Amino acid sequence: MRRADLSLQVAVPALLVVAVGFVATTVSPETEIYFLNALVNVAIVVALYVFIGNSGVLSFGQISFVAVGAFAAGVMSVPQESKQGVLPQLYPLLRDHTIGNVASLLLAAVVGGAFAFVAGLPLMRLSGLAAGIATFAVLEITHNVLQQWTGIGPGPTTLSLVPETTGPFQATVGALIAIAVAFAYQRSRFGRVLRASREDPAAAQGIGVSVHRQRLWAFTLSGALAGFAGGLLVHFFGSITTEQVYLELTFLTLAMLVFGGMTSLFGAVVGALVVSGMDSFLSRSEDGIKVLGVTIDVPQGTRLIFLGAIMALVLILRPSGITGGREFSLAWLQRRR
Amino acid sequence: MTALAVVNAQTIVDAVGLGAVYALMAVGIGLEFGVLRLVNFAYGQLIMAGAYTLAFTATWPVVWSVLMCFAVVIALSAAMDLVVFRPLRSAPPAVMLVTTFAIAFMLQAIATVVDLRDGQLGEVATSIAPLNQAITVGGVDVRKVTIVAVLVALGALLGLALLLTRTTVGLHMRAAATDVSTARLLGVRANRVVGVAVFLSALMAATVAVILTVQSPFVQPDFALRDTIVVLVGVVVGGLNRLWTATLGGFSIGFATGIINGALPTDKTVYLPTAVFLLVILVLLVRPAGIFTWGRQAPVERV
C-alpha cells in the first residue's frame, strides 16, 4: 500500500499531463495552443517548485533562467540561412552555428543551470525577504541585459523564425521530464535534507546539514529545469521578446504555484493546469463565445479581472492552495469524500 | 571620485526629488508591513487609481479634483483591507503576497477596461499639469512640484513621528508592530490599529498620486507600477522591520537611481537597471537585514 501510494504521487500528475497532451491532439489548431501553453506552464511551474517548494524560500528570479534558456535555444536554432538577416549584430561564434531541436533544449537546460549556479553561489546565503528581493534583482538584470545586448540575442526586437517544434508530443514529454526530475529530486537524500531545512533551519543545521549548499543544489536544478522549459516555450511560440519572459510570467507562474499548493509536486502541476485552463477559457470569451446561441463578447481585459478575482478568492478561502500543499494520495481522496 | 565629477547639481536636485517621492511610498508600504506583516504589492494600484481620478476629474476645480483623488484612494484602501487583508491575517506571508499580486492584476485590468471606453489607452490629467513649472535657482532647474514633494515628505515624516511616539494610537501601533498577539492580550484593538495604518498609508498613496500625476500627467493602467516595484526593493534593502529604515531605504533607492543615472555615460544609461540592481544585490549580501539596521539580528524569516 505504501509503495502503491508512492508511485501514485508521481503517476497521477504524469497522467494529468498525458491526458492534457492527448486532448490537445484531438482539437482544432486554434484550441490546441491553449493546451500546449498549459503543458509548457506545467514545466515552468514544476521548475519553480523544485526550488521554492522544497526550500521554502520565495524566489522571484526563476523566470530569468526561463529567459536565458528561451533565448539560448531560440538564437541557436534559427535556421542558418536566415540568421544573418534576423540577428545582424550577433557574435560570429553564435552567428555561424545552428543546432537542432533536441540539442537546443539540452543547451537551454545547461545554460539555465549554469547561470543559476553562478547567481545562487552568493545569493543562497540569504533567506526570507532579502532572498526574495535579491532573486528579483537577478530577474531585472537578466531582462535588462537581454533587452539591450544585441551581441548575444535580438535585443529590444522580436526574435523570430525559431522552428515551432513544441507540438503535443514535445510539450507532453517536456512536462513529463520536468515532473520526473522533480520527483526524483524530492525523494532523494538531497531533497529530503532540504525539506527538513525548510521545516526547521536551525534543527537541520544542528544535524549537520549545510543549508547553503543544499539550497544551491536545488537552485541549480531548478534553473536547469527552468532553462529547459524556456526552450520548450520558445519552440512553442516561434518568436519571442524579452517582455514575454519577465514580470507578467513571473507573477502568473508564482500564482499558479501558490494556487495549487506550493509545497507539493501535485500542487504545482494542478495549479499550472487549472489556472492555465481558466485563463484560456476567459481569453476565449474575450474573443466572443457562443453560449445557447447568444454571443458573449466581453471587452478586452475582462479576462484578467476575473482571473485576479478568482485567484484572490481561492487564496482567501484556502490559503494552502487547492491541494493543501500535499501530494496526491488515495487516503486524501477518501478523507475528503 | 570620477563618478562624482560627472554628477552635477541638477542631477542631485532630481535625485532628491525622486528620493522624496519614493520615501513617501516607502512610508505607506512600511506602515502596512509593520502592523499587518504584509508586503502589499497592490500599493501601486492605489496610486494608479488616484491618478485616474485626477485625470477623469480634469474639468473640475483643482481642489475638488485632488480631494476626490484622496477620497477614492482611501475608500479603495479600506475596501482592500476589509475584503482581502482581514480574512488573510493569519495566512502564510507567501500567500498574502501572491494575493496582493492577484488584487494588483485585477485592479490594473479594471483600469484598462474603464480606460478603453473611449477607444484609446491612457488619459491626460490636464488640470494639474501647470504645477509642473520649473523655477531656476543658480543655473539649476527646480520644478515646483519637486519642492512640494520634498516638503510634503518631510512634513509627513514629522507628523508620523509625532503620531507614533506621542499618541495612544501610535503606541498601540508600535506595540502591534513588535508583537501582535501580546499586544492584543494587553488590550490593543487590532482592527482599529490596522485601520489607522491602512488609512495613513492610503493618505501617502494619494499624495504620491498627486505628485506623480503632476510630473507625468499621462495616466495609463501601469501608472506607478515600476516605481512601486523599485520602492518595494528599496524598503527591503533599507530594512522593513522599522519604519525609519524602510523610509530611508525608499529614499536611498530613489536617490541612488538618480545619481547613477547622472553618472553613467550617455550610451550606457540603458544599463541603469543593471547597475542599480547589482548594487541592491551587493548591499543585501553584506547586510541582509537591511542597510540601516544596526545591532539587531535578522528576524526569523517571514516570506
XYZ file of C-alpha atoms in Angstrom, chain A:
337
model
C 0.000 0.000 0.000
C 2.785 2.334 0.971
C 4.645 1.670 -2.268
C 1.471 1.988 -4.310
C 0.817 5.315 -2.624
C 4.312 6.472 -3.501
C 4.030 5.587 -7.160
C 0.648 7.306 -7.320
C 2.336 10.507 -6.159
C 4.194 10.710 -9.442
C 1.755 8.742 -11.610
C -1.255 10.987 -11.056
C 0.445 14.265 -12.044
C 2.036 12.456 -15.007
C -1.344 11.059 -16.093
C -2.906 14.507 -15.880
C -0.212 15.838 -18.186
C -0.586 12.938 -20.633
C -4.352 13.444 -20.654
C -3.971 17.132 -21.489
C -1.435 16.261 -24.194
C -3.803 13.677 -25.625
C -6.759 16.049 -25.728
C -4.508 18.573 -27.473
C -4.136 16.188 -30.448
C -7.905 15.857 -30.877
C -8.927 19.509 -31.036
C -8.661 22.219 -33.681
C -5.329 24.054 -34.078
C -6.610 27.298 -32.561
C -7.744 25.421 -29.439
C -4.607 23.282 -29.395
C -2.379 26.213 -28.467
C -4.192 26.619 -25.146
C -3.429 23.015 -24.211
C 0.192 23.300 -25.292
C 0.550 26.530 -23.354
C -0.785 24.772 -20.260
C 1.812 21.996 -20.673
C 4.684 24.462 -21.052
C 3.364 26.243 -17.952
C 3.481 22.919 -16.094
C 7.178 22.605 -16.949
C 7.890 26.163 -15.732
C 5.864 25.849 -12.524
C 7.467 22.479 -11.693
C 10.874 24.141 -12.147
C 9.789 26.874 -9.719
C 8.528 24.238 -7.309
C 11.873 22.388 -7.212
C 13.453 25.376 -5.518
C 10.591 27.276 -3.855
C 8.552 24.282 -2.743
C 11.436 22.262 -1.347
C 13.390 25.094 0.234
C 10.514 27.312 1.394
C 12.428 30.353 0.109
C 10.405 32.581 -2.184
C 12.274 33.393 -5.388
C 11.168 35.893 -7.992
C 14.200 35.106 -10.127
C 13.442 31.734 -11.691
C 11.945 33.327 -14.796
C 15.430 34.728 -15.552
C 16.523 31.143 -16.165
C 13.479 30.568 -18.353
C 14.517 33.698 -20.253
C 18.145 32.706 -20.827
C 17.032 29.177 -21.756
C 14.488 30.539 -24.214
C 16.941 32.914 -25.862
C 19.803 30.381 -25.902
C 17.606 27.759 -27.565
C 15.956 30.339 -29.824
C 19.087 32.096 -31.053
C 20.929 28.840 -31.676
C 18.121 27.194 -33.624
C 17.185 29.986 -36.042
C 17.983 28.467 -39.469
C 21.490 29.318 -40.683
C 20.388 30.940 -43.942
C 18.113 33.491 -42.252
C 20.227 34.170 -39.170
C 22.248 36.953 -40.795
C 19.065 38.810 -41.621
C 17.275 38.324 -38.293
C 20.235 38.836 -35.966
C 22.768 41.019 -37.789
C 24.837 42.060 -34.765
C 25.338 38.604 -33.293
C 28.836 37.488 -32.286
C 30.425 35.330 -35.017
C 30.558 32.222 -32.817
C 26.792 32.341 -32.283
C 26.058 33.527 -35.806
C 27.899 30.754 -37.621
C 26.475 27.789 -35.731
C 22.979 26.380 -35.649
C 21.853 23.354 -33.696
C 18.864 21.022 -33.836
C 15.751 20.904 -31.728
C 16.811 18.402 -29.035
C 20.312 19.840 -28.814
C 18.869 23.329 -28.318
C 16.673 22.097 -25.451
C 19.686 20.498 -23.775
C 21.674 23.678 -24.313
C 18.839 25.677 -22.711
C 18.950 23.409 -19.656
C 22.749 23.666 -19.365
C 22.752 27.458 -19.752
C 19.890 27.848 -17.255
C 21.578 25.569 -14.725
C 24.980 27.214 -15.084
C 23.501 30.700 -14.718
C 21.501 29.606 -11.667
C 24.628 28.093 -10.102
C 26.658 31.267 -10.583
C 23.828 33.501 -9.321
C 22.995 31.151 -6.456
C 26.551 30.886 -5.183
C 26.378 34.236 -3.363
C 22.572 34.587 -3.136
C 21.757 31.314 -1.376
C 23.247 32.664 1.825
C 20.177 34.880 2.043
C 16.740 33.884 3.203
C 13.349 35.441 3.734
C 12.532 38.801 2.184
C 16.189 39.519 1.380
C 16.343 36.369 -0.771
C 13.094 37.316 -2.496
C 14.367 40.775 -3.383
C 17.861 39.592 -4.387
C 16.407 36.985 -6.763
C 14.104 39.659 -8.129
C 17.209 41.764 -8.780
C 18.568 38.860 -10.838
C 15.393 38.961 -12.936
C 15.740 42.712 -13.504
C 19.396 42.420 -14.507
C 18.740 39.473 -16.831
C 15.866 41.294 -18.500
C 17.863 44.489 -18.878
C 20.937 42.776 -20.353
C 18.940 40.546 -22.712
C 16.961 43.552 -23.875
C 19.991 45.719 -24.631
C 22.865 43.475 -25.644
C 22.484 42.744 -29.351
C 25.710 40.713 -29.406
C 24.044 37.726 -27.752
C 20.463 37.986 -28.974
C 17.822 40.108 -30.653
C 17.993 42.942 -28.085
C 14.805 45.017 -27.975
C 13.392 43.495 -31.162
C 11.466 40.260 -31.569
C 13.393 37.037 -32.070
C 11.507 35.316 -34.867
C 11.861 32.344 -37.236
C 12.504 29.902 -34.394
C 11.310 26.445 -35.543
C 7.947 25.690 -33.910
C 8.776 22.185 -32.755
C 6.831 22.176 -29.469
C 3.742 20.292 -30.578
C 1.611 17.995 -28.428
C 4.358 15.358 -28.305
C 7.234 17.622 -27.292
C 5.134 19.603 -24.811
C 3.894 16.435 -23.098
C 7.313 14.776 -22.966
C 8.892 18.021 -21.756
C 6.399 18.406 -18.916
C 6.844 14.715 -18.026
C 10.630 15.106 -17.881
C 10.247 18.083 -15.539
C 7.872 16.112 -13.296
C 10.146 13.035 -13.250
C 13.239 15.079 -12.368
C 11.380 16.997 -9.676
C 10.015 13.793 -8.157
C 13.385 12.026 -8.233
C 14.939 15.038 -6.548
C 12.399 15.352 -3.775
C 12.700 11.642 -2.932
C 16.493 11.792 -2.974
C 18.706 12.403 0.036
C 19.296 15.999 -1.100
C 15.615 16.742 -1.472
C 14.727 15.309 1.926
C 17.507 17.224 3.632
C 16.386 20.457 2.013
C 12.769 19.857 3.016
C 13.955 19.253 6.557
C 15.722 22.617 6.480
C 12.510 24.209 5.199
C 10.597 22.950 8.243
C 13.284 23.984 10.731
C 16.537 25.547 9.507
C 18.117 25.563 12.952
C 17.427 21.876 13.611
C 18.649 20.929 10.132
C 21.908 22.751 10.748
C 22.089 21.058 14.113
C 22.232 17.618 12.495
C 24.997 18.745 10.158
C 23.101 19.960 7.079
C 24.726 22.750 5.103
C 21.604 24.722 4.262
C 23.530 26.958 1.874
C 24.859 24.013 -0.151
C 21.502 22.217 -0.269
C 19.707 25.347 -1.394
C 22.354 25.893 -4.045
C 21.797 22.379 -5.474
C 18.064 22.941 -5.610
C 18.509 26.405 -7.130
C 20.793 24.997 -9.835
C 18.482 22.077 -10.629
C 15.527 24.470 -10.691
C 17.493 26.774 -13.008
C 18.273 23.885 -15.366
C 14.607 22.831 -15.482
C 13.555 26.451 -15.960
C 16.027 26.848 -18.834
C 14.678 23.659 -20.377
C 11.123 24.948 -20.002
C 12.274 28.185 -21.643
C 13.495 26.102 -24.596
C 10.062 24.474 -24.829
C 8.478 27.919 -24.637
C 10.494 29.474 -27.476
C 9.882 26.454 -29.708
C 6.181 26.771 -28.894
C 5.854 30.480 -29.690
C 8.231 30.511 -32.654
C 9.084 34.118 -31.805
C 9.774 35.806 -28.514
C 10.582 39.163 -26.919
C 12.183 39.827 -23.553
C 8.841 41.162 -22.264
C 7.265 37.711 -22.594
C 9.674 36.231 -20.055
C 9.533 38.976 -17.459
C 7.180 40.307 -14.808
C 3.854 39.009 -16.024
C 5.150 35.456 -16.474
C 6.831 35.643 -13.062
C 3.623 36.639 -11.306
C 1.445 34.272 -13.271
C 3.619 31.196 -12.661
C 4.149 32.061 -8.987
C 0.412 32.490 -8.633
C -0.094 29.068 -10.231
C 2.309 27.504 -7.732
C 0.714 29.119 -4.690
C -2.775 28.493 -6.052
C -2.076 24.761 -6.404
C -0.225 24.476 -3.109
C 3.453 25.351 -3.113
C 4.824 22.514 -1.009
C 3.844 19.618 -3.274
C 4.613 18.500 -6.809
C 0.947 17.635 -7.233
C 0.070 21.190 -6.232
C 2.474 22.623 -8.809
C 1.014 20.527 -11.638
C -2.619 21.058 -10.659
C -2.090 24.784 -10.105
C -0.484 25.200 -13.524
C -3.205 23.225 -15.301
C -6.182 24.799 -13.506
C -5.009 28.409 -13.790
C -3.970 27.913 -17.436
C -7.370 26.377 -18.098
C -9.240 29.277 -16.533
C -7.037 31.756 -18.355
C -7.688 30.045 -21.704
C -11.420 29.875 -21.181
C -11.582 33.549 -20.236
C -9.457 34.680 -23.157
C -11.707 32.692 -25.499
C -14.724 34.541 -24.144
C -12.933 37.829 -24.743
C -12.936 36.991 -28.445
C -16.613 36.158 -28.242
C -18.009 32.777 -27.295
C -21.368 31.300 -28.238
C -23.486 30.116 -25.340
C -27.015 28.913 -26.232
C -26.965 30.837 -29.483
C -26.088 34.110 -27.754
C -22.660 35.517 -28.482
C -20.985 36.790 -25.344
C -18.318 39.270 -26.280
C -16.724 40.765 -23.195
C -14.329 43.723 -23.511
C -10.568 43.191 -23.643
C -9.061 42.951 -20.178
C -12.069 41.298 -18.550
C -10.054 38.071 -18.531
C -7.552 39.459 -16.044
C -10.299 40.907 -13.836
C -11.917 37.501 -13.472
C -8.604 35.682 -13.158
C -7.432 38.048 -10.418
C -10.755 37.844 -8.596
C -10.939 34.038 -8.734
C -7.352 33.659 -7.574
C -7.779 36.097 -4.702
C -10.972 34.321 -3.682
C -9.412 30.858 -3.637
C -6.382 32.113 -1.720
C -8.555 33.827 0.865
C -10.762 30.776 1.339
C -7.979 28.182 1.105
C -4.570 29.735 1.822
C -2.611 26.496 1.497
C -3.684 26.071 -2.120
C -6.278 23.787 -3.662
C -4.246 20.641 -2.916
C -3.422 21.868 0.565
C 0.259 21.512 -0.329
C 0.040 17.712 -0.114
C 0.978 15.031 -2.602
C -1.781 13.011 -4.190
C -2.918 10.025 -2.154
C -5.956 7.780 -2.025
C -6.384 8.329 1.692
C -6.629 12.044 0.992
C -9.414 11.444 -1.510
C -11.284 9.226 0.954
C -10.960 11.732 3.723
C -12.344 14.425 1.527
C -15.320 12.364 0.477
